[in-house]
Amino acid sequence: MHRYPFTNSLWRQHDRTKPYEQLKQSVSTEIAVIGAGIAGLVCAFELQRRGKQVVLLEALEIGHGTTGHTTAKCSVQHGTIYSHLIRTFGEEVAKLYYTFNQESLTYLQDQHDAGFDMDFEIKDSYLYSTQKSTELEDELDAYRRIGVDGGDATTELNTLLPFPVKQGLVIRNQAQFHPVNYLHELADRFVQSGGVIYEQTRALEISKGPRPIITTSTGRRVQANQVVVASHYPFNDLKGLYVSKFTVERSYIVACEMEEAPPEGMFLSVDEPSRSFRDYHEDGKTYLLVGGEGHLSGQVTDTRSRYDVLEAFAQQTFHASRASFRWSSQDLITLDRLPYVGQMFQREPDIWVATGFLKWGMTNGIAAGRLLADLLTGTENRYARFISPLRSAVKPHDVRSFVKTNVDTVTQFVKGKTEETGTVDALQLDEGGLVQLEGKKVGVYRDLENQCHIVSPTCTHLGCTVKWNNAERTWDCPCHGSRFDSLGNVLEGPATKPLSYEARDDL
Ligand SMILES: Cc1cc2nc3c(=O)[nH]c(=O)nc-3n(C[C@H](O)[C@H](O)[C@H](O)COP(=O)(O)OP(=O)(O)OC[C@H]3O[C@@H](n4cnc5c(N)ncnc54)[C@H](O)[C@@H]3O)c2cc1C
């Protein structure tokens, strides 16, 4: 953690619980779940509730991952997904995707009614364009064809928003909530019913069954009958070609205090640049959360300016105050835009995965956790096939994205090796970058005390060259989205090993 953080997620400002212990001795359990984000915690909670013995391993702490840095709209309005799915797969799959996500909303509503503390609020969800958009016409048509409970809202949006909208759609009675409170609520209840959580315990490897063994960063092991990988990017991605099936997109959020009431609802534009916004109330304050400015992860160094753009939008459009909170995060987009949830590898029936939520993990993640809980307890679930990871032998309609994803990775790999580097002398206080030092290319961050933190710039996942991220003060990999702090420690996978590191105060 930096002493002067530039970024700070609104959702993570209050520590609700005491930290859970690290894994200090090897254990054996029925089911091990890896990753305490929304997918992992829902899955662990559901399995424990159904009488299974579950151990949950978290590399850092609950809420550290994308779920702690989301916008937390719980909506089935996922951009223009339904027209896309009808074009690619037909109406049946589009309908399945809709109900798969819709059931997560009902699940959340039931948990709210049962007393889960998560600032749950029902809101209408809007999609709009400030230009005439055939995309939205197609999406409206898709709503009609598959029975989505939504419709045209162009007139309504022109009364709700302070700028003209050419076309808009609404889906009523969606929801928004506090994602980190939700995670803690699930964790508390999971532990109360006998579940065990280990934080600061990174899974490094999973041996092949019959009872797989997970090796962890604490040197201890967990043996389980079944293992669920809910680590966001699957850290064991090299088998099964997972590594070539995702793009990783990073986007940015600012939360600005508002004097006036923000527009009532949750909003997303399909324009370029896209904007996403919702409100949040806490301690008598009203915030407007504005998201956008996305790009492929690790491919931008000047990330601070992305926040400036969003803040300017909030101020100019809604008369918001300066941003009180700024944060960013990344999510995984699969080749065919359906998540991967189910058995992870053809020949290993004991390893399961939940990933690829397309920036819509609040509903997809809950649905994934519930689906895996069904699969691991032998319960019939009609969604098992359409998002099974084993569907993912590359199909003709995926080939273009498959090739593009992999060409992009190779391009980034080569670019990183040949890119010009600066000199260490040119680095100002609180600045980082790739430099030539004593005949070697290294990554250097010069901190506010003028100490230089030097890392090897070669990502420990597959060897791409990491880039400096000036808002987070991190080293980000442009190939698969692994991220490291200025001391080289892993913040986000798929990498599991740190960058080699040394501190110098003579430069
Ligand atoms: C900016 C932004 C805004 C978004 N807004 C929305 C929204 O409004 N609505 C919506 O539905 N979706 C939204 N999303 C998407 C959603 O937030 C994600 O899809 C979802 O949070 C992913 O959840 P997860 O459980 O898969 O991963 P995470 O929340 O990242 O959890 C994975 C956990 O696994 C841990 N981990 C990783 N590797 C290991 C390991 N080797 N061993 C042990 N633990 C490990 C991590 O530390 C982490 O805690 C947004 C995404 C972004 C980037």
PDB file of C-alpha atoms in Angstrom, residues 2-282:
ATOM      1  CA  HIS A   2       1.421   3.396  -0.992  1.00  0.00           C
ATOM      2  CA  ARG A   3       1.699   6.045   1.723  1.00  0.00           C
ATOM      3  CA  TYR A   4      -0.004   8.584  -0.545  1.00  0.00           C
ATOM      4  CA  PRO A   5      -2.471   6.493  -2.520  1.00  0.00           C
ATOM      5  CA  PHE A   6      -3.888   8.168  -5.585  1.00  0.00           C
ATOM      6  CA  THR A   7      -6.572   5.502  -5.905  1.00  0.00           C
ATOM      7  CA  ASN A   8      -8.987   4.348  -3.199  1.00  0.00           C
ATOM      8  CA  SER A   9     -12.128   2.331  -3.800  1.00  0.00           C
ATOM      9  CA  LEU A  10     -15.225   3.739  -2.127  1.00  0.00           C
ATOM     10  CA  TRP A  11     -16.266   0.170  -1.353  1.00  0.00           C
ATOM     11  CA  ARG A  12     -13.088  -0.579   0.586  1.00  0.00           C
ATOM     12  CA  GLN A  13     -12.838   2.500   2.786  1.00  0.00           C
ATOM     13  CA  HIS A  14     -14.195   0.793   5.935  1.00  0.00           C
ATOM     14  CA  ASP A  15     -12.686  -2.424   7.244  1.00  0.00           C
ATOM     15  CA  ARG A  16     -15.662  -4.419   8.408  1.00  0.00           C
ATOM     16  CA  THR A  17     -14.065  -7.513   9.769  1.00  0.00           C
ATOM     17  CA  LYS A  18     -10.888  -8.749  11.348  1.00  0.00           C
ATOM     18  CA  PRO A  19      -8.559 -10.370   8.833  1.00  0.00           C
ATOM     19  CA  TYR A  20      -8.702 -14.133   8.488  1.00  0.00           C
ATOM     20  CA  GLU A  21      -5.561 -16.118   9.263  1.00  0.00           C
ATOM     21  CA  GLN A  22      -3.048 -17.412   6.742  1.00  0.00           C
ATOM     22  CA  LEU A  23      -2.908 -21.143   6.117  1.00  0.00           C
ATOM     23  CA  LYS A  24      -0.333 -22.281   8.694  1.00  0.00           C
ATOM     24  CA  GLN A  25      -0.727 -26.033   8.467  1.00  0.00           C
ATOM     25  CA  SER A  26      -1.691 -28.376   5.669  1.00  0.00           C
ATOM     26  CA  VAL A  27      -5.343 -29.391   5.678  1.00  0.00           C
ATOM     27  CA  SER A  28      -7.687 -31.827   3.984  1.00  0.00           C
ATOM     28  CA  THR A  29     -11.262 -30.927   3.045  1.00  0.00           C
ATOM     29  CA  GLU A  30     -14.132 -31.970   0.803  1.00  0.00           C
ATOM     30  CA  ILE A  31     -14.043 -28.850  -1.388  1.00  0.00           C
ATOM     31  CA  ALA A  32     -11.450 -26.093  -1.769  1.00  0.00           C
ATOM     32  CA  VAL A  33     -12.519 -22.808  -3.378  1.00  0.00           C
ATOM     33  CA  ILE A  34      -9.760 -20.489  -4.628  1.00  0.00           C
ATOM     34  CA  GLY A  35     -10.600 -16.747  -4.662  1.00  0.00           C
ATOM     35  CA  ALA A  36     -12.842 -14.697  -2.363  1.00  0.00           C
ATOM     36  CA  GLY A  37     -14.559 -12.526  -4.969  1.00  0.00           C
ATOM     37  CA  ILE A  38     -18.250 -12.694  -5.710  1.00  0.00           C
ATOM     38  CA  ALA A  39     -18.052 -15.968  -7.649  1.00  0.00           C
ATOM     39  CA  GLY A  40     -15.888 -17.768  -5.076  1.00  0.00           C
ATOM     40  CA  LEU A  41     -17.793 -16.557  -2.037  1.00  0.00           C
ATOM     41  CA  VAL A  42     -21.257 -17.319  -3.433  1.00  0.00           C
ATOM     42  CA  CYS A  43     -20.033 -20.782  -4.403  1.00  0.00           C
ATOM     43  CA  ALA A  44     -18.387 -21.445  -1.010  1.00  0.00           C
ATOM     44  CA  PHE A  45     -21.400 -20.094   0.896  1.00  0.00           C
ATOM     45  CA  GLU A  46     -23.840 -22.230  -1.127  1.00  0.00           C
ATOM     46  CA  LEU A  47     -21.766 -25.398  -0.778  1.00  0.00           C
ATOM     47  CA  GLN A  48     -21.354 -24.984   2.969  1.00  0.00           C
ATOM     48  CA  ARG A  49     -25.073 -24.281   3.325  1.00  0.00           C
ATOM     49  CA  ARG A  50     -25.740 -27.579   1.578  1.00  0.00           C
ATOM     50  CA  GLY A  51     -23.673 -29.488   4.101  1.00  0.00           C
ATOM     51  CA  LYS A  52     -20.293 -29.665   2.347  1.00  0.00           C
ATOM     52  CA  GLN A  53     -17.027 -29.043   4.161  1.00  0.00           C
ATOM     53  CA  VAL A  54     -15.389 -26.093   2.387  1.00  0.00           C
ATOM     54  CA  VAL A  55     -12.040 -24.294   2.679  1.00  0.00           C
ATOM     55  CA  LEU A  56     -11.720 -20.933   0.900  1.00  0.00           C
ATOM     56  CA  LEU A  57      -8.241 -19.648  -0.030  1.00  0.00           C
ATOM     57  CA  GLU A  58      -7.718 -15.951  -0.782  1.00  0.00           C
ATOM     58  CA  ALA A  59      -4.375 -14.658  -2.090  1.00  0.00           C
ATOM     59  CA  LEU A  60      -4.707 -11.248  -0.410  1.00  0.00           C
ATOM     60  CA  GLU A  61      -7.920 -10.233   1.354  1.00  0.00           C
ATOM     61  CA  ILE A  62     -11.662 -10.347   0.781  1.00  0.00           C
ATOM     62  CA  GLY A  63     -12.646  -7.592  -1.656  1.00  0.00           C
ATOM     63  CA  HIS A  64      -9.120  -7.097  -2.952  1.00  0.00           C
ATOM     64  CA  GLY A  65     -10.113  -8.257  -6.445  1.00  0.00           C
ATOM     65  CA  THR A  66     -12.404  -6.857  -9.092  1.00  0.00           C
ATOM     66  CA  THR A  67     -15.492  -7.224  -6.867  1.00  0.00           C
ATOM     67  CA  GLY A  68     -13.999  -4.625  -4.523  1.00  0.00           C
ATOM     68  CA  HIS A  69     -13.483  -2.261  -7.468  1.00  0.00           C
ATOM     69  CA  THR A  70     -16.679  -2.608  -9.450  1.00  0.00           C
ATOM     70  CA  THR A  71     -19.637  -0.276 -10.047  1.00  0.00           C
ATOM     71  CA  ALA A  72     -21.960  -2.887  -8.513  1.00  0.00           C
ATOM     72  CA  LYS A  73     -24.947  -2.534 -10.784  1.00  0.00           C
ATOM     73  CA  CYS A  74     -26.865  -5.783 -10.591  1.00  0.00           C
ATOM     74  CA  SER A  75     -28.620  -5.743 -13.872  1.00  0.00           C
ATOM     75  CA  VAL A  76     -29.495  -8.062 -16.727  1.00  0.00           C
ATOM     76  CA  GLN A  77     -28.994  -5.159 -19.121  1.00  0.00           C
ATOM     77  CA  HIS A  78     -25.470  -6.062 -20.226  1.00  0.00           C
ATOM     78  CA  GLY A  79     -24.921  -3.546 -23.013  1.00  0.00           C
ATOM     79  CA  THR A  80     -26.203  -4.993 -26.262  1.00  0.00           C
ATOM     80  CA  ILE A  81     -25.582  -8.623 -25.308  1.00  0.00           C
ATOM     81  CA  TYR A  82     -28.927 -10.059 -26.385  1.00  0.00           C
ATOM     82  CA  SER A  83     -28.734  -8.986 -30.025  1.00  0.00           C
ATOM     83  CA  HIS A  84     -25.132 -10.238 -30.075  1.00  0.00           C
ATOM     84  CA  LEU A  85     -26.099 -13.633 -28.639  1.00  0.00           C
ATOM     85  CA  ILE A  86     -29.038 -14.027 -31.020  1.00  0.00           C
ATOM     86  CA  ARG A  87     -26.747 -13.254 -33.984  1.00  0.00           C
ATOM     87  CA  THR A  88     -24.057 -15.650 -32.763  1.00  0.00           C
ATOM     88  CA  PHE A  89     -25.980 -18.524 -31.186  1.00  0.00           C
ATOM     89  CA  GLY A  90     -29.712 -17.953 -31.717  1.00  0.00           C
ATOM     90  CA  GLU A  91     -32.613 -17.120 -29.449  1.00  0.00           C
ATOM     91  CA  GLU A  92     -32.370 -20.119 -27.154  1.00  0.00           C
ATOM     92  CA  VAL A  93     -28.902 -19.224 -25.856  1.00  0.00           C
ATOM     93  CA  ALA A  94     -29.847 -15.538 -25.546  1.00  0.00           C
ATOM     94  CA  LYS A  95     -32.862 -16.545 -23.452  1.00  0.00           C
ATOM     95  CA  LEU A  96     -30.748 -18.818 -21.262  1.00  0.00           C
ATOM     96  CA  TYR A  97     -28.264 -15.999 -20.658  1.00  0.00           C
ATOM     97  CA  TYR A  98     -31.128 -13.693 -19.675  1.00  0.00           C
ATOM     98  CA  THR A  99     -32.730 -16.052 -17.145  1.00  0.00           C
ATOM     99  CA  PHE A 100     -29.316 -17.190 -15.837  1.00  0.00           C
ATOM    100  CA  ASN A 101     -28.664 -13.573 -14.824  1.00  0.00           C
ATOM    101  CA  GLN A 102     -32.253 -12.695 -13.900  1.00  0.00           C
ATOM    102  CA  GLU A 103     -32.255 -15.465 -11.280  1.00  0.00           C
ATOM    103  CA  SER A 104     -29.262 -13.796  -9.589  1.00  0.00           C
ATOM    104  CA  LEU A 105     -31.368 -10.706  -9.047  1.00  0.00           C
ATOM    105  CA  THR A 106     -34.097 -12.756  -7.408  1.00  0.00           C
ATOM    106  CA  TYR A 107     -31.440 -14.483  -5.285  1.00  0.00           C
ATOM    107  CA  LEU A 108     -30.069 -11.116  -4.121  1.00  0.00           C
ATOM    108  CA  GLN A 109     -33.548  -9.774  -3.415  1.00  0.00           C
ATOM    109  CA  ASP A 110     -34.259 -12.871  -1.276  1.00  0.00           C
ATOM    110  CA  GLN A 111     -31.003 -12.406   0.625  1.00  0.00           C
ATOM    111  CA  HIS A 112     -31.824  -8.741   1.189  1.00  0.00           C
ATOM    112  CA  ASP A 113     -35.262  -9.764   2.526  1.00  0.00           C
ATOM    113  CA  ALA A 114     -33.517 -12.292   4.771  1.00  0.00           C
ATOM    114  CA  GLY A 115     -31.459  -9.487   6.345  1.00  0.00           C
ATOM    115  CA  PHE A 116     -28.172  -9.453   4.384  1.00  0.00           C
ATOM    116  CA  ASP A 117     -26.549  -6.063   5.007  1.00  0.00           C
ATOM    117  CA  MET A 118     -25.499  -4.813   1.539  1.00  0.00           C
ATOM    118  CA  ASP A 119     -27.221  -1.466   0.764  1.00  0.00           C
ATOM    119  CA  PHE A 120     -29.455  -3.183  -1.754  1.00  0.00           C
ATOM    120  CA  GLU A 121     -31.709  -0.838  -3.746  1.00  0.00           C
ATOM    121  CA  ILE A 122     -34.084  -1.537  -6.605  1.00  0.00           C
ATOM    122  CA  LYS A 123     -33.376   0.720  -9.617  1.00  0.00           C
ATOM    123  CA  ASP A 124     -34.319   0.843 -13.256  1.00  0.00           C
ATOM    124  CA  SER A 125     -31.474   0.199 -15.660  1.00  0.00           C
ATOM    125  CA  TYR A 126     -31.016   2.353 -18.790  1.00  0.00           C
ATOM    126  CA  LEU A 127     -28.957   1.987 -21.936  1.00  0.00           C
ATOM    127  CA  TYR A 128     -28.702   5.064 -24.128  1.00  0.00           C
ATOM    128  CA  SER A 129     -27.079   6.663 -27.114  1.00  0.00           C
ATOM    129  CA  THR A 130     -26.658  10.344 -27.911  1.00  0.00           C
ATOM    130  CA  GLN A 131     -26.493   9.382 -31.593  1.00  0.00           C
ATOM    131  CA  LYS A 132     -29.041   7.497 -33.668  1.00  0.00           C
ATOM    132  CA  SER A 133     -28.046   3.894 -33.049  1.00  0.00           C
ATOM    133  CA  THR A 134     -28.988   0.786 -34.987  1.00  0.00           C
ATOM    134  CA  GLU A 135     -27.324  -1.132 -32.142  1.00  0.00           C
ATOM    135  CA  LEU A 136     -30.106  -0.106 -29.791  1.00  0.00           C
ATOM    136  CA  GLU A 137     -32.799  -0.841 -32.367  1.00  0.00           C
ATOM    137  CA  ASP A 138     -31.414  -4.372 -32.698  1.00  0.00           C
ATOM    138  CA  GLU A 139     -31.261  -4.734 -28.940  1.00  0.00           C
ATOM    139  CA  LEU A 140     -34.866  -3.625 -28.542  1.00  0.00           C
ATOM    140  CA  ASP A 141     -35.838  -6.192 -31.132  1.00  0.00           C
ATOM    141  CA  ALA A 142     -33.879  -8.809 -29.150  1.00  0.00           C
ATOM    142  CA  TYR A 143     -35.791  -7.866 -25.959  1.00  0.00           C
ATOM    143  CA  ARG A 144     -39.043  -8.560 -27.799  1.00  0.00           C
ATOM    144  CA  ARG A 145     -37.861 -11.825 -29.304  1.00  0.00           C
ATOM    145  CA  ILE A 146     -36.632 -13.397 -26.076  1.00  0.00           C
ATOM    146  CA  GLY A 147     -39.117 -11.806 -23.683  1.00  0.00           C
ATOM    147  CA  VAL A 148     -36.838  -9.402 -21.773  1.00  0.00           C
ATOM    148  CA  ASP A 149     -39.044  -7.260 -19.579  1.00  0.00           C
ATOM    149  CA  GLY A 150     -37.892  -3.953 -21.071  1.00  0.00           C
ATOM    150  CA  GLY A 151     -38.597  -1.431 -23.760  1.00  0.00           C
ATOM    151  CA  ASP A 152     -37.973   1.938 -25.368  1.00  0.00           C
ATOM    152  CA  ALA A 153     -37.232   4.790 -22.927  1.00  0.00           C
ATOM    153  CA  THR A 154     -36.064   7.589 -25.202  1.00  0.00           C
ATOM    154  CA  THR A 155     -38.627  10.139 -23.987  1.00  0.00           C
ATOM    155  CA  GLU A 156     -38.118   9.178 -20.356  1.00  0.00           C
ATOM    156  CA  LEU A 157     -34.320   9.493 -20.662  1.00  0.00           C
ATOM    157  CA  ASN A 158     -34.693  12.969 -22.108  1.00  0.00           C
ATOM    158  CA  THR A 159     -36.440  14.020 -18.896  1.00  0.00           C
ATOM    159  CA  LEU A 160     -34.016  12.135 -16.613  1.00  0.00           C
ATOM    160  CA  LEU A 161     -30.677  13.213 -18.113  1.00  0.00           C
ATOM    161  CA  PRO A 162     -29.309  16.754 -18.555  1.00  0.00           C
ATOM    162  CA  PHE A 163     -28.294  16.127 -22.195  1.00  0.00           C
ATOM    163  CA  PRO A 164     -30.240  15.052 -25.271  1.00  0.00           C
ATOM    164  CA  VAL A 165     -30.560  11.326 -25.881  1.00  0.00           C
ATOM    165  CA  LYS A 166     -31.343  10.054 -29.392  1.00  0.00           C
ATOM    166  CA  GLN A 167     -32.373   6.612 -28.285  1.00  0.00           C
ATOM    167  CA  GLY A 168     -32.655   4.673 -25.037  1.00  0.00           C
ATOM    168  CA  LEU A 169     -33.856   1.417 -23.539  1.00  0.00           C
ATOM    169  CA  VAL A 170     -34.963   0.510 -20.034  1.00  0.00           C
ATOM    170  CA  ILE A 171     -35.225  -2.673 -18.005  1.00  0.00           C
ATOM    171  CA  ARG A 172     -37.250  -2.052 -14.847  1.00  0.00           C
ATOM    172  CA  ASN A 173     -36.616  -3.273 -11.311  1.00  0.00           C
ATOM    173  CA  GLN A 174     -32.944  -4.080 -11.477  1.00  0.00           C
ATOM    174  CA  ALA A 175     -30.700  -3.358  -8.476  1.00  0.00           C
ATOM    175  CA  GLN A 176     -27.525  -1.809  -7.128  1.00  0.00           C
ATOM    176  CA  PHE A 177     -25.692  -2.651  -3.902  1.00  0.00           C
ATOM    177  CA  HIS A 178     -22.488  -2.402  -1.854  1.00  0.00           C
ATOM    178  CA  PRO A 179     -20.301  -5.196  -3.209  1.00  0.00           C
ATOM    179  CA  VAL A 180     -17.767  -5.416  -0.385  1.00  0.00           C
ATOM    180  CA  ASN A 181     -20.432  -5.443   2.345  1.00  0.00           C
ATOM    181  CA  TYR A 182     -22.044  -8.260   0.388  1.00  0.00           C
ATOM    182  CA  LEU A 183     -18.786 -10.234   0.308  1.00  0.00           C
ATOM    183  CA  HIS A 184     -18.318  -9.794   4.061  1.00  0.00           C
ATOM    184  CA  GLU A 185     -21.897 -10.792   4.708  1.00  0.00           C
ATOM    185  CA  LEU A 186     -21.369 -13.998   2.706  1.00  0.00           C
ATOM    186  CA  ALA A 187     -18.030 -14.639   4.440  1.00  0.00           C
ATOM    187  CA  ASP A 188     -19.494 -14.167   7.942  1.00  0.00           C
ATOM    188  CA  ARG A 189     -22.360 -16.518   7.229  1.00  0.00           C
ATOM    189  CA  PHE A 190     -20.068 -19.042   5.534  1.00  0.00           C
ATOM    190  CA  VAL A 191     -17.813 -19.128   8.597  1.00  0.00           C
ATOM    191  CA  GLN A 192     -20.774 -19.274  10.998  1.00  0.00           C
ATOM    192  CA  SER A 193     -21.968 -22.408   9.254  1.00  0.00           C
ATOM    193  CA  GLY A 194     -18.578 -24.100   9.596  1.00  0.00           C
ATOM    194  CA  GLY A 195     -16.657 -22.878   6.517  1.00  0.00           C
ATOM    195  CA  VAL A 196     -12.984 -21.941   6.833  1.00  0.00           C
ATOM    196  CA  ILE A 197     -11.281 -18.955   5.162  1.00  0.00           C
ATOM    197  CA  TYR A 198      -7.556 -18.407   4.803  1.00  0.00           C
ATOM    198  CA  GLU A 199      -6.412 -14.978   3.595  1.00  0.00           C
ATOM    199  CA  GLN A 200      -2.897 -13.993   2.441  1.00  0.00           C
ATOM    200  CA  THR A 201      -2.692 -17.527   1.041  1.00  0.00           C
ATOM    201  CA  ARG A 202      -2.101 -17.714  -2.693  1.00  0.00           C
ATOM    202  CA  ALA A 203      -2.725 -20.969  -4.537  1.00  0.00           C
ATOM    203  CA  LEU A 204       0.338 -21.671  -6.682  1.00  0.00           C
ATOM    204  CA  GLU A 205      -0.387 -25.041  -8.260  1.00  0.00           C
ATOM    205  CA  ILE A 206      -2.989 -27.774  -8.308  1.00  0.00           C
ATOM    206  CA  SER A 207      -1.765 -31.329  -8.728  1.00  0.00           C
ATOM    207  CA  LYS A 208      -3.784 -33.736 -10.875  1.00  0.00           C
ATOM    208  CA  GLY A 209      -6.498 -35.785  -9.005  1.00  0.00           C
ATOM    209  CA  PRO A 210      -7.815 -38.255  -7.699  1.00  0.00           C
ATOM    210  CA  ARG A 211      -7.624 -35.958  -4.638  1.00  0.00           C
ATOM    211  CA  PRO A 212      -5.934 -32.833  -6.015  1.00  0.00           C
ATOM    212  CA  ILE A 213      -3.398 -31.045  -3.836  1.00  0.00           C
ATOM    213  CA  ILE A 214      -3.124 -27.244  -3.865  1.00  0.00           C
ATOM    214  CA  THR A 215       0.332 -25.881  -3.124  1.00  0.00           C
ATOM    215  CA  THR A 216       0.176 -22.417  -1.556  1.00  0.00           C
ATOM    216  CA  SER A 217       2.407 -19.402  -0.985  1.00  0.00           C
ATOM    217  CA  THR A 218       2.636 -20.185   2.755  1.00  0.00           C
ATOM    218  CA  GLY A 219       4.401 -23.466   2.004  1.00  0.00           C
ATOM    219  CA  ARG A 220       1.370 -25.432   3.249  1.00  0.00           C
ATOM    220  CA  ARG A 221      -0.991 -27.543   1.157  1.00  0.00           C
ATOM    221  CA  VAL A 222      -4.693 -28.176   0.883  1.00  0.00           C
ATOM    222  CA  GLN A 223      -5.955 -31.535  -0.304  1.00  0.00           C
ATOM    223  CA  ALA A 224      -9.548 -31.701  -1.501  1.00  0.00           C
ATOM    224  CA  ASN A 225     -11.946 -33.996  -3.331  1.00  0.00           C
ATOM    225  CA  GLN A 226     -12.895 -31.097  -5.606  1.00  0.00           C
ATOM    226  CA  VAL A 227     -11.316 -27.719  -6.340  1.00  0.00           C
ATOM    227  CA  VAL A 228     -13.089 -24.582  -7.603  1.00  0.00           C
ATOM    228  CA  VAL A 229     -10.899 -21.977  -9.310  1.00  0.00           C
ATOM    229  CA  ALA A 230     -12.616 -18.593  -8.822  1.00  0.00           C
ATOM    230  CA  SER A 231      -9.447 -16.502  -8.914  1.00  0.00           C
ATOM    231  CA  HIS A 232     -10.797 -14.161 -11.631  1.00  0.00           C
ATOM    232  CA  TYR A 233      -8.097 -14.918 -14.223  1.00  0.00           C
ATOM    233  CA  PRO A 234      -7.518 -18.656 -13.687  1.00  0.00           C
ATOM    234  CA  PHE A 235      -3.957 -18.853 -12.349  1.00  0.00           C
ATOM    235  CA  ASN A 236      -3.659 -22.431 -13.702  1.00  0.00           C
ATOM    236  CA  ASP A 237      -4.419 -21.155 -17.206  1.00  0.00           C
ATOM    237  CA  LEU A 238      -1.693 -22.792 -19.253  1.00  0.00           C
ATOM    238  CA  LYS A 239      -3.455 -26.101 -19.582  1.00  0.00           C
ATOM    239  CA  GLY A 240      -6.626 -26.084 -21.677  1.00  0.00           C
ATOM    240  CA  LEU A 241      -5.492 -23.036 -23.669  1.00  0.00           C
ATOM    241  CA  TYR A 242      -7.309 -20.647 -21.299  1.00  0.00           C
ATOM    242  CA  VAL A 243      -4.451 -18.255 -21.816  1.00  0.00           C
ATOM    243  CA  SER A 244      -5.523 -17.584 -25.403  1.00  0.00           C
ATOM    244  CA  LYS A 245      -9.245 -17.277 -24.760  1.00  0.00           C
ATOM    245  CA  PHE A 246      -9.550 -13.983 -22.914  1.00  0.00           C
ATOM    246  CA  THR A 247      -8.969 -10.332 -23.390  1.00  0.00           C
ATOM    247  CA  VAL A 248      -8.448  -8.344 -20.198  1.00  0.00           C
ATOM    248  CA  GLU A 249     -10.003  -4.885 -20.114  1.00  0.00           C
ATOM    249  CA  ARG A 250      -9.207  -2.289 -17.498  1.00  0.00           C
ATOM    250  CA  SER A 251     -11.597   0.582 -16.727  1.00  0.00           C
ATOM    251  CA  TYR A 252     -11.828   3.475 -14.344  1.00  0.00           C
ATOM    252  CA  ILE A 253     -14.334   4.873 -11.848  1.00  0.00           C
ATOM    253  CA  VAL A 254     -14.588   8.158  -9.950  1.00  0.00           C
ATOM    254  CA  ALA A 255     -17.020   8.849  -7.105  1.00  0.00           C
ATOM    255  CA  CYS A 256     -17.890  12.535  -6.780  1.00  0.00           C
ATOM    256  CA  GLU A 257     -20.014  14.125  -4.088  1.00  0.00           C
ATOM    257  CA  MET A 258     -23.203  15.757  -5.312  1.00  0.00           C
ATOM    258  CA  GLU A 259     -25.104  18.767  -3.990  1.00  0.00           C
ATOM    259  CA  GLU A 260     -28.041  18.072  -6.315  1.00  0.00           C
ATOM    260  CA  ALA A 261     -29.795  14.720  -6.592  1.00  0.00           C
ATOM    261  CA  PRO A 262     -28.250  12.613  -9.387  1.00  0.00           C
ATOM    262  CA  PRO A 263     -30.549  11.111 -12.030  1.00  0.00           C
ATOM    263  CA  GLU A 264     -32.663   8.292 -10.623  1.00  0.00           C
ATOM    264  CA  GLY A 265     -31.507   4.965 -12.098  1.00  0.00           C
ATOM    265  CA  MET A 266     -28.431   3.166 -13.403  1.00  0.00           C
ATOM    266  CA  PHE A 267     -27.132   4.295 -16.775  1.00  0.00           C
ATOM    267  CA  LEU A 268     -24.796   3.071 -19.503  1.00  0.00           C
ATOM    268  CA  SER A 269     -24.128   4.603 -22.907  1.00  0.00           C
ATOM    269  CA  VAL A 270     -23.307   2.604 -26.006  1.00  0.00           C
ATOM    270  CA  ASP A 271     -21.484   5.619 -27.480  1.00  0.00           C
ATOM    271  CA  GLU A 272     -17.730   5.979 -27.756  1.00  0.00           C
ATOM    272  CA  PRO A 273     -16.426   6.856 -25.257  1.00  0.00           C
ATOM    273  CA  SER A 274     -18.892   4.866 -23.183  1.00  0.00           C
ATOM    274  CA  ARG A 275     -20.044   6.199 -19.803  1.00  0.00           C
ATOM    275  CA  SER A 276     -21.595   4.263 -16.917  1.00  0.00           C
ATOM    276  CA  PHE A 277     -23.118   5.933 -13.848  1.00  0.00           C
ATOM    277  CA  ARG A 278     -25.119   5.278 -10.705  1.00  0.00           C
ATOM    278  CA  ASP A 279     -25.540   6.949  -7.315  1.00  0.00           C
ATOM    279  CA  TYR A 280     -24.560   5.861  -3.820  1.00  0.00           C
ATOM    280  CA  HIS A 281     -25.574   7.321  -0.435  1.00  0.00           C
ATOM    281  CA  GLU A 282     -23.507   7.052   2.722  1.00  0.00           C
TER     282      GLU A 282
END
